Coordinates of C-alpha atoms in Angstrom, one line a residue:
Chain A
M5 CA 47.0 131.5 44.4
A6 CA 48.7 132.1 47.7
V7 CA 49.1 134.5 50.7
I8 CA 52.5 134.9 52.3
G9 CA 53.0 135.6 56.0
I10 CA 56.0 137.2 57.6
E11 CA 56.7 136.7 61.3
S12 CA 59.5 138.6 63.0
S13 CA 58.1 139.7 66.4
A14 CA 60.9 138.1 68.5
H15 CA 63.7 135.6 68.0
T16 CA 62.1 133.8 65.0
M17 CA 62.0 134.9 61.4
G18 CA 59.3 132.8 59.8
I19 CA 57.8 132.7 56.4
G20 CA 54.6 130.8 55.8
I21 CA 52.5 130.3 52.6
V22 CA 48.8 129.5 52.7
D23 CA 46.5 128.7 49.9
R24 CA 42.7 128.7 50.6
G25 CA 43.1 127.8 54.2
K26 CA 45.8 125.2 53.6
V27 CA 49.4 125.7 54.9
V28 CA 51.7 124.8 52.0
C29 CA 54.9 126.0 53.5
N30 CA 56.2 127.0 56.9
I31 CA 59.9 127.8 57.2
K32 CA 61.6 129.5 60.2
R33 CA 65.1 130.5 61.4
M34 CA 65.6 131.1 65.1
Y35 CA 68.1 133.5 66.5
R36 CA 70.3 131.6 69.0
I37 CA 70.0 133.1 72.4
T38 CA 73.2 133.6 74.4
D39 CA 73.6 134.3 78.1
K40 CA 72.6 137.9 77.5
G41 CA 69.1 137.1 76.3
L42 CA 67.6 138.9 73.4
I43 CA 69.2 142.1 72.2
P44 CA 66.6 143.5 69.9
A45 CA 68.9 145.3 67.5
R46 CA 71.1 142.2 67.0
V47 CA 68.0 140.0 66.4
A48 CA 66.7 142.6 63.9
D49 CA 70.0 142.3 62.0
F50 CA 69.7 138.6 62.0
H51 CA 66.2 138.8 60.6
S52 CA 67.0 141.3 57.8
E53 CA 70.0 139.2 56.7
G54 CA 67.8 136.1 56.5
V55 CA 64.4 137.3 55.3
G56 CA 65.2 137.5 51.5
G57 CA 66.6 134.0 51.4
I58 CA 63.8 132.4 53.4
I59 CA 61.2 134.0 51.2
S60 CA 62.8 132.6 48.0
E61 CA 63.2 129.2 49.7
S62 CA 59.6 129.2 50.8
M63 CA 58.3 130.0 47.3
K64 CA 60.4 127.2 45.9
V65 CA 59.0 124.8 48.5
A66 CA 55.5 125.9 47.8
G67 CA 56.0 125.8 44.1
I68 CA 54.7 129.3 43.5
G69 CA 55.9 132.3 41.5
A70 CA 55.6 136.0 42.3
R71 CA 52.4 136.2 40.2
D72 CA 50.7 133.7 42.4
I73 CA 50.9 135.9 45.4
E74 CA 47.6 137.6 46.2
A75 CA 48.4 139.3 49.5
I76 CA 51.2 139.7 52.1
G77 CA 50.7 139.5 55.8
Y78 CA 53.2 140.6 58.5
T79 CA 53.1 140.8 62.2
K80 CA 52.2 144.3 63.3
G81 CA 52.6 143.4 67.0
P82 CA 52.9 142.8 69.9
G83 CA 56.6 142.2 69.8
L84 CA 60.0 143.9 69.8
G85 CA 60.0 147.1 67.8
A86 CA 63.2 146.6 65.9
C87 CA 62.3 143.1 65.0
L88 CA 58.7 143.9 63.9
R89 CA 60.1 146.6 61.7
V90 CA 62.0 144.1 59.5
G91 CA 58.8 142.2 58.7
Q92 CA 56.8 145.3 58.1
L93 CA 59.3 146.8 55.7
T94 CA 59.7 143.6 53.9
A95 CA 55.9 143.3 53.5
L96 CA 55.5 146.9 52.3
T97 CA 58.4 146.6 49.8
L98 CA 57.0 143.3 48.4
S99 CA 53.5 144.7 48.2
K100 CA 54.8 147.7 46.2
R101 CA 56.8 145.5 43.8
L102 CA 54.0 143.0 43.3
G103 CA 51.1 145.4 43.4
V104 CA 49.2 143.3 46.0
P105 CA 47.7 144.4 49.4
V106 CA 49.4 144.2 52.8
M107 CA 47.6 142.8 55.8
P108 CA 48.8 143.8 59.3
V109 CA 48.3 140.8 61.6
N110 CA 48.1 140.6 65.4
H111 CA 50.5 138.0 66.6
A112 CA 48.2 136.7 69.4
V113 CA 45.2 136.4 67.1
A114 CA 47.5 134.4 64.7
H115 CA 48.5 132.0 67.5
I116 CA 44.9 131.3 68.4
E117 CA 43.7 131.0 64.8
I118 CA 46.3 128.5 63.8
A119 CA 45.6 126.4 66.8
K120 CA 41.9 126.5 66.0
W121 CA 42.6 125.6 62.4
Y122 CA 44.8 122.7 63.4
L123 CA 42.4 121.4 66.0
K124 CA 39.2 122.2 64.0
M125 CA 37.8 124.0 67.0
R126 CA 35.1 126.7 66.5
N127 CA 34.8 128.7 69.7
P128 CA 37.3 127.5 72.3
L129 CA 38.6 129.3 75.3
A130 CA 42.3 129.8 74.7
L131 CA 45.3 130.1 77.1
Y132 CA 47.9 132.0 75.1
V133 CA 51.3 131.6 76.8
S134 CA 54.6 132.8 75.4
G135 CA 57.6 134.8 76.5
G136 CA 56.0 138.1 76.8
N137 CA 52.3 137.1 76.9
S138 CA 50.1 135.1 79.2
Q139 CA 46.4 135.6 78.6
I140 CA 43.1 133.8 78.7
I141 CA 41.1 134.7 75.6
G142 CA 37.8 133.9 74.1
L143 CA 35.7 135.3 71.1
S144 CA 33.1 137.8 72.0
E145 CA 30.4 139.5 69.9
I146 CA 29.9 142.5 72.2
P147 CA 30.1 145.3 71.0
H148 CA 31.5 143.7 67.8
R149 CA 33.4 140.5 67.1
H150 CA 36.8 140.5 68.9
Y151 CA 39.0 138.4 71.1
H152 CA 38.2 139.3 74.7
I153 CA 40.8 139.0 77.4
H154 CA 39.2 137.2 80.4
G155 CA 42.4 137.2 82.4
E156 CA 46.1 138.0 82.0
T157 CA 49.3 138.5 83.8
F158 CA 49.6 141.6 86.0
D159 CA 53.3 141.8 85.3
V160 CA 55.6 139.6 83.2
G161 CA 54.8 136.8 80.8
V162 CA 55.3 133.2 82.0
G163 CA 57.9 132.4 79.4
N164 CA 60.1 135.3 80.2
M165 CA 59.7 134.6 83.9
I166 CA 61.0 131.1 83.4
D167 CA 63.8 132.2 81.1
N168 CA 64.9 134.8 83.6
F169 CA 65.0 132.1 86.3
A170 CA 67.1 129.9 84.0
R171 CA 69.6 132.7 83.5
Y172 CA 69.7 133.3 87.2
A173 CA 70.3 129.7 88.0
K174 CA 73.0 129.6 85.3
L175 CA 71.2 127.0 83.2
N176 CA 72.5 126.8 79.7
P177 CA 70.8 127.5 77.3
A178 CA 68.5 129.7 79.4
W179 CA 65.3 128.3 78.1
G180 CA 62.0 126.8 79.3
S181 CA 62.8 123.3 78.2
T182 CA 66.1 123.5 80.1
V183 CA 64.2 124.4 83.2
A184 CA 61.8 121.5 82.6
R185 CA 64.7 119.1 82.2
S186 CA 66.4 120.3 85.4
A187 CA 63.1 120.1 87.3
E188 CA 62.8 116.3 86.8
G189 CA 62.7 114.5 90.1
G190 CA 62.5 117.7 92.1
S191 CA 60.6 118.1 95.4
Y192 CA 58.1 120.7 96.2
I193 CA 59.0 123.9 98.1
E194 CA 56.1 126.2 98.8
M195 CA 56.3 129.4 96.7
P196 CA 54.0 132.5 96.2
Y197 CA 50.9 131.5 94.3
T198 CA 49.1 134.6 93.0
V199 CA 45.8 134.2 91.3
K200 CA 43.2 137.0 91.4
G201 CA 40.0 135.7 89.9
M202 CA 41.1 135.2 86.3
D203 CA 44.3 137.2 86.5
F204 CA 47.6 136.3 87.9
A205 CA 51.1 137.6 88.6
F206 CA 54.6 136.1 88.2
A207 CA 57.1 138.7 89.4
G208 CA 56.8 137.7 93.1
L209 CA 57.3 134.1 92.1
L210 CA 60.5 134.9 90.2
T211 CA 62.0 137.0 93.1
N212 CA 61.2 134.1 95.5
A213 CA 62.8 131.6 93.3
E214 CA 66.0 133.7 93.1
K215 CA 66.1 134.0 96.8
L216 CA 65.7 130.3 97.2
I217 CA 68.7 129.7 94.9
D218 CA 70.7 132.3 96.9
S219 CA 69.8 130.4 100.1
G220 CA 71.4 127.3 98.7
K221 CA 68.3 125.3 97.7
S222 CA 69.0 122.9 94.8
V223 CA 68.2 124.2 91.3
R224 CA 66.3 121.0 90.7
D225 CA 63.8 121.6 93.6
V226 CA 63.4 125.3 92.8
A227 CA 62.9 124.7 89.1
Y228 CA 60.4 122.0 89.8
S229 CA 58.4 124.1 92.3
L230 CA 58.6 127.2 90.1
Q231 CA 57.2 125.3 87.1
E232 CA 54.5 123.6 89.1
T233 CA 53.4 126.8 90.8
A234 CA 53.4 128.9 87.6
F235 CA 51.5 126.4 85.6
S236 CA 49.0 125.6 88.3
M237 CA 48.2 129.3 88.5
L238 CA 47.6 129.5 84.8
L239 CA 45.3 126.5 84.9
E240 CA 43.3 127.7 87.9
A241 CA 42.6 131.0 86.2
S242 CA 41.7 129.2 82.9
E243 CA 39.4 126.8 84.8
R244 CA 37.6 129.8 86.3
A245 CA 37.2 131.4 82.9
M246 CA 36.0 128.1 81.4
M247 CA 33.3 127.7 84.1
L248 CA 32.2 131.4 83.7
M249 CA 31.9 131.2 80.0
G250 CA 30.6 127.6 79.9
S251 CA 33.1 126.7 77.3
G252 CA 33.2 123.1 76.1
E253 CA 36.5 123.5 74.4
F254 CA 39.9 124.6 75.7
L255 CA 43.2 125.0 73.9
I256 CA 46.6 126.2 74.8
C257 CA 48.8 128.0 72.3
G258 CA 52.0 130.0 72.1
G259 CA 55.7 129.1 72.7
V260 CA 55.1 127.8 76.3
A261 CA 52.3 125.5 75.0
Q262 CA 55.1 123.3 73.9
S263 CA 55.7 122.3 77.5
A264 CA 54.8 118.6 78.1
R265 CA 53.8 119.3 81.8
L266 CA 51.6 122.2 80.9
K267 CA 49.8 120.0 78.3
E268 CA 49.3 117.3 80.8
M269 CA 47.9 119.7 83.4
A270 CA 45.5 121.2 80.9
R271 CA 44.3 117.8 79.8
L272 CA 43.6 116.9 83.5
M273 CA 41.7 120.2 84.0
C274 CA 39.5 119.6 81.0
K275 CA 38.9 116.0 81.9
A276 CA 37.4 117.1 85.2
H277 CA 34.8 119.2 83.4
G278 CA 34.2 116.9 80.4
A279 CA 35.6 119.6 78.1
R280 CA 37.6 118.9 75.0
F281 CA 41.2 119.8 75.2
G282 CA 43.5 120.6 72.3
V283 CA 47.0 121.8 71.6
A284 CA 48.6 122.1 68.1
T285 CA 52.0 120.6 67.3
D286 CA 55.2 122.4 68.3
E287 CA 55.6 123.6 64.7
Y288 CA 52.6 125.9 65.2
N289 CA 53.1 126.8 68.8
A290 CA 56.5 128.2 68.3
D291 CA 56.4 131.5 66.4
N292 CA 55.9 130.8 62.7
G293 CA 55.0 132.5 59.4
A294 CA 52.1 130.1 58.6
M295 CA 49.9 131.5 61.3
I296 CA 50.5 135.1 60.0
A297 CA 49.7 133.9 56.4
L298 CA 46.6 132.1 57.7
V299 CA 45.1 135.2 59.4
A300 CA 46.3 137.5 56.5
E301 CA 44.3 135.3 54.1
K302 CA 41.2 135.4 56.3
M303 CA 41.5 139.2 56.5
F304 CA 42.0 139.4 52.7
R305 CA 39.2 137.1 51.8
S306 CA 36.8 138.8 54.1
G307 CA 37.4 142.1 52.2
H308 CA 39.6 143.8 54.8
K309 CA 41.3 146.8 53.2
P310 CA 43.7 148.4 55.6
A311 CA 44.7 152.0 55.2
R312 CA 48.4 152.7 54.8
S313 CA 48.3 154.4 58.2
D314 CA 47.3 151.0 59.7
C315 CA 50.3 149.2 58.3
T316 CA 52.6 150.2 61.1
V317 CA 54.3 148.3 63.9
K318 CA 52.8 148.4 67.4
Q319 CA 54.9 146.9 70.2
K320 CA 51.9 146.7 72.5
Y321 CA 49.3 145.7 70.0
R322 CA 46.6 144.2 72.2
I323 CA 44.5 141.3 70.9
D324 CA 41.3 142.9 72.2
S325 CA 41.8 146.0 70.0
V326 CA 41.5 143.9 66.8
R327 CA 38.1 143.7 65.0
V328 CA 37.6 140.1 63.8
G329 CA 36.0 140.4 60.4
W330 CA 35.8 136.7 59.5
Chain B
M8 CA 19.0 115.5 101.7
V9 CA 22.0 117.1 100.0
K10 CA 21.5 119.3 96.9
V11 CA 24.2 120.9 94.8
L12 CA 23.4 124.6 94.9
A13 CA 26.3 126.0 92.9
E14 CA 29.4 124.6 91.2
G15 CA 32.3 127.0 91.0
A16 CA 35.8 126.5 89.6
E17 CA 37.3 125.7 93.0
S18 CA 34.4 124.6 95.1
V19 CA 30.9 123.1 95.2
V20 CA 28.2 124.6 97.4
Y21 CA 25.6 122.1 98.8
D22 CA 22.3 122.8 100.4
T23 CA 22.3 120.6 103.4
K24 CA 21.5 120.2 107.0
L25 CA 23.6 120.4 110.1
N26 CA 22.1 119.1 113.3
G27 CA 18.7 119.4 111.7
I28 CA 19.1 123.1 110.7
R29 CA 19.4 124.2 107.0
A30 CA 23.0 125.1 106.2
L31 CA 25.1 125.7 103.1
L32 CA 28.3 123.6 102.8
K33 CA 31.1 125.0 100.7
R34 CA 33.6 122.3 99.9
R35 CA 36.8 123.0 98.1
I36 CA 37.5 120.2 95.6
K37 CA 40.7 118.5 94.7
K38 CA 42.4 119.6 91.5
D39 CA 44.2 116.8 89.7
Y40 CA 46.3 119.2 87.7
R41 CA 48.1 120.4 90.9
I42 CA 50.6 118.3 92.7
A43 CA 48.9 116.8 95.8
Q44 CA 51.1 118.7 98.3
M45 CA 50.4 122.1 96.7
D46 CA 46.7 121.3 96.2
A47 CA 46.1 120.4 99.8
K48 CA 47.9 123.4 101.1
I49 CA 46.0 125.8 98.8
R50 CA 42.6 124.3 99.6
S51 CA 43.2 124.3 103.4
Q52 CA 44.7 127.8 103.5
R53 CA 41.9 129.2 101.4
S54 CA 39.2 127.6 103.5
K55 CA 40.8 128.7 106.7
N56 CA 41.2 132.2 105.4
E57 CA 37.6 132.3 104.3
A58 CA 36.4 131.1 107.7
R59 CA 38.3 133.9 109.3
I60 CA 36.9 136.5 107.0
I61 CA 33.3 135.4 107.3
A62 CA 33.7 135.7 111.1
A63 CA 35.2 139.2 110.7
V64 CA 32.3 140.2 108.3
S65 CA 29.7 139.1 110.9
K66 CA 31.6 141.0 113.6
A67 CA 31.5 144.2 111.4
G68 CA 27.8 143.9 111.2
I69 CA 27.7 143.3 107.4
N70 CA 24.8 141.5 105.8
A71 CA 26.3 138.1 104.8
P72 CA 26.0 134.4 105.6
R73 CA 27.2 133.5 109.1
L74 CA 29.8 130.8 109.8
I75 CA 28.5 127.8 111.5
L76 CA 31.4 125.3 111.3
Y77 CA 34.8 125.2 109.6
D78 CA 36.5 121.8 109.1
G79 CA 39.5 121.3 106.8
Y80 CA 38.3 122.0 103.3
D81 CA 34.7 122.5 104.4
L82 CA 32.8 125.6 105.5
Y83 CA 29.2 125.4 106.8
M84 CA 27.3 128.7 106.7
S85 CA 23.8 130.0 107.2
A86 CA 21.7 130.3 104.1
V87 CA 20.5 133.6 102.7
E88 CA 17.1 133.6 101.0
G89 CA 16.6 135.6 97.8
D90 CA 17.9 136.2 94.3
K91 CA 21.3 137.0 93.0
L92 CA 21.6 140.6 91.9
S93 CA 23.0 139.4 88.6
E94 CA 19.6 137.6 88.0
A95 CA 17.5 140.5 89.3
L96 CA 19.3 142.8 86.9
K97 CA 18.1 140.8 83.9
S98 CA 14.5 141.9 84.7
N99 CA 15.6 145.4 85.2
I100 CA 13.7 146.2 88.4
V101 CA 16.6 147.1 90.6
G102 CA 16.4 150.7 91.7
A103 CA 19.0 153.3 92.6
T104 CA 18.5 152.8 96.4
V105 CA 19.6 149.2 96.1
F106 CA 22.8 150.3 94.4
K107 CA 23.4 152.9 97.0
R108 CA 23.0 150.2 99.7
I109 CA 25.4 148.0 97.8
G110 CA 27.9 150.8 97.9
E111 CA 27.3 151.3 101.6
T112 CA 27.9 147.6 102.2
L113 CA 31.2 147.7 100.4
G114 CA 32.1 150.8 102.4
G115 CA 31.4 148.8 105.6
L116 CA 33.6 145.9 104.5
H117 CA 36.4 148.3 103.7
N118 CA 36.1 150.1 107.0
A119 CA 36.7 146.8 108.6
D120 CA 39.7 146.3 106.4
I121 CA 38.2 143.5 104.4
S122 CA 38.6 143.5 100.6
H123 CA 36.1 141.2 98.9
G124 CA 38.1 140.3 95.8
D125 CA 35.1 139.6 93.6
Y126 CA 32.5 142.3 94.3
T127 CA 30.2 141.7 91.3
P128 CA 26.4 141.3 90.9
A129 CA 26.9 137.6 90.9
N130 CA 28.1 137.7 94.6
I131 CA 25.2 139.8 95.9
I132 CA 21.9 138.4 97.0
L133 CA 18.8 140.6 97.3
S134 CA 16.8 139.4 100.3
D135 CA 13.6 141.4 100.4
G136 CA 15.4 144.2 98.6
V137 CA 18.3 144.1 101.1
P138 CA 21.7 143.3 99.7
Y139 CA 23.7 140.4 101.3
V140 CA 27.3 139.7 100.2
I141 CA 28.3 136.2 99.5
D142 CA 31.4 134.3 98.5
F143 CA 34.5 135.4 100.4
G144 CA 36.7 133.0 98.6
L145 CA 38.9 135.6 97.2
S146 CA 38.7 138.0 100.1
E147 CA 41.5 139.4 102.3
I148 CA 41.9 141.1 105.5
T149 CA 44.0 144.1 104.5
S150 CA 44.3 147.8 104.8
S151 CA 45.6 147.9 101.2
V152 CA 44.2 150.9 99.2
E153 CA 44.9 149.0 96.0
E154 CA 42.8 145.9 97.0
K155 CA 39.9 148.1 98.0
A156 CA 40.2 150.1 94.8
L157 CA 40.0 146.9 92.8
D158 CA 36.7 146.0 94.5
V159 CA 35.3 149.3 93.4
L160 CA 36.7 148.8 89.9
L161 CA 35.1 145.4 89.5
M162 CA 31.7 146.8 90.3
K163 CA 32.3 149.7 88.0
R164 CA 33.0 147.3 85.2
S165 CA 30.0 145.1 85.9
V166 CA 27.1 147.7 85.9
T167 CA 25.8 150.6 83.9
P168 CA 27.3 154.1 84.6
Q169 CA 24.1 155.3 86.3
R170 CA 24.0 152.3 88.6
Y171 CA 27.7 152.8 89.3
S172 CA 27.0 156.4 90.2
S173 CA 24.4 155.4 92.8
F174 CA 26.7 152.7 94.1
L175 CA 29.5 155.3 94.4
Q176 CA 27.2 157.7 96.3
G177 CA 26.6 155.0 98.9
Y178 CA 30.2 154.0 99.0
R179 CA 31.4 157.6 99.6
S180 CA 28.9 158.1 102.4
S181 CA 30.0 155.0 104.3
C182 CA 33.6 154.4 103.6
K183 CA 36.1 156.4 105.7
G184 CA 39.0 156.3 103.3
S185 CA 37.0 156.6 100.1
N186 CA 38.9 159.6 98.8
G187 CA 42.3 157.8 98.8
I188 CA 40.7 154.7 97.4
L189 CA 39.0 156.4 94.5
K190 CA 42.2 158.3 93.7
R191 CA 44.0 155.0 93.5
L192 CA 41.2 153.7 91.3
E193 CA 42.0 156.4 88.8
L194 CA 45.7 155.4 88.8
I195 CA 44.8 151.8 88.2
E196 CA 42.7 152.7 85.3
R197 CA 45.5 154.7 83.8
R198 CA 48.0 151.8 83.9
G199 CA 49.3 151.4 80.3
R200 CA 49.1 147.7 79.8
Y201 CA 45.4 147.5 80.5
Q202 CA 44.2 150.7 79.0
T203 CA 42.5 149.2 76.0
R204 CA 41.1 146.2 77.8
T205 CA 37.5 145.9 76.6
L206 CA 34.5 144.6 78.5
T207 CA 31.7 142.3 77.8

């Protein structure tokens, strides 16, 4: 018995297999980013070429056959339309062939759920940080169970902001970890710090960083200050949400949650309030299929029966529009 | 005797005495997750900004605590007796007139080009039925229509539609630029990314 999850919202094609809340397989292939960043159509081609092979490989690793599959989950959104489409079509095709239901999964819900699963947390406040997303999220029962967004970016996601800076500073590859490496030993330059209650904005910070590079400041100092400023903003907003909600647990998830510095800062913030801090391993913070399978299984087991008209792709599929039925 | 009155994310408010007179002390606390240089700068800038704004609020004749002393990361203010509106709302005895006055008060702040930044029931104290505004930690001195519209939006999201309508009545009657501000509010609410944002 197993549920398959297909993740293809951005640069990663991931297939995961889950059996009664246990991840039995989690395989991914990442599109290598060049200096031009992500070109959605190219990434979609990469995904469609890879998806068949990765599914067969995953089933082999998990030791399951087609008849063991009970349901198929795919990422409905948020993400890049062309890329999401590959996962959706694969899921629909497989579902027709095997005669099993399809579960359209919200990508952000999946990131939080797999982190909760990994950390065995029940009702944490979550900071979800990735390329396109930066949100502070917690479960709410009003008016029905859903993930409520307490705060979020007013403009760009923190990951994309850092990647954009990397490209501007000609760091290669243009990636958050490259920025972190080049920031080592830097000195602090004051930069715009924009927190509004539990919301925040990054565009002004990026523009300022580009100007500093143009004015001849060292990449090291700018990278260091950019990272410190952006992460401090995220933690301040999270801290405010934590105090407001009275949460005793806090987790970070999503691609940027792989950052060692962000983890360290989050740990310090929680320590000051006696709250439990948690972060899953990188395997589950980077985009992956297991998280999609995990949520698909929860939806399936709780009796969710999506209409065909729900099984679409939605580039701006917001987490707070999802009814949590488990 | 020093008593902790409130503990926020960035500051602690103490009930204390200054030269024998009761005063509230708002102290911005150190954040270990921020590098020391950035942390000191943020805390001192915010305290200084808040001191400036509290002084401007008093000058505009708005009901709010008065600034007694400002020192580094510390602000000493006069105390306001009463209950928070957020508490009073739980027992449901707050009438339309109070919300009208809350609207008038915000209008007064905006006329003085002060945006509050967190104009919610948790930051209003009812003292014998008269609303007093507290916590200017996120406030700005600005003529920005956007910032003012955000103040109105926050109150709109925090109370029932009827109470908001009383609030709006008071706001319109006192705020000079209310037409432009409320027009901007409509624009903000239509911005795509946040359209489906739900409320608790």
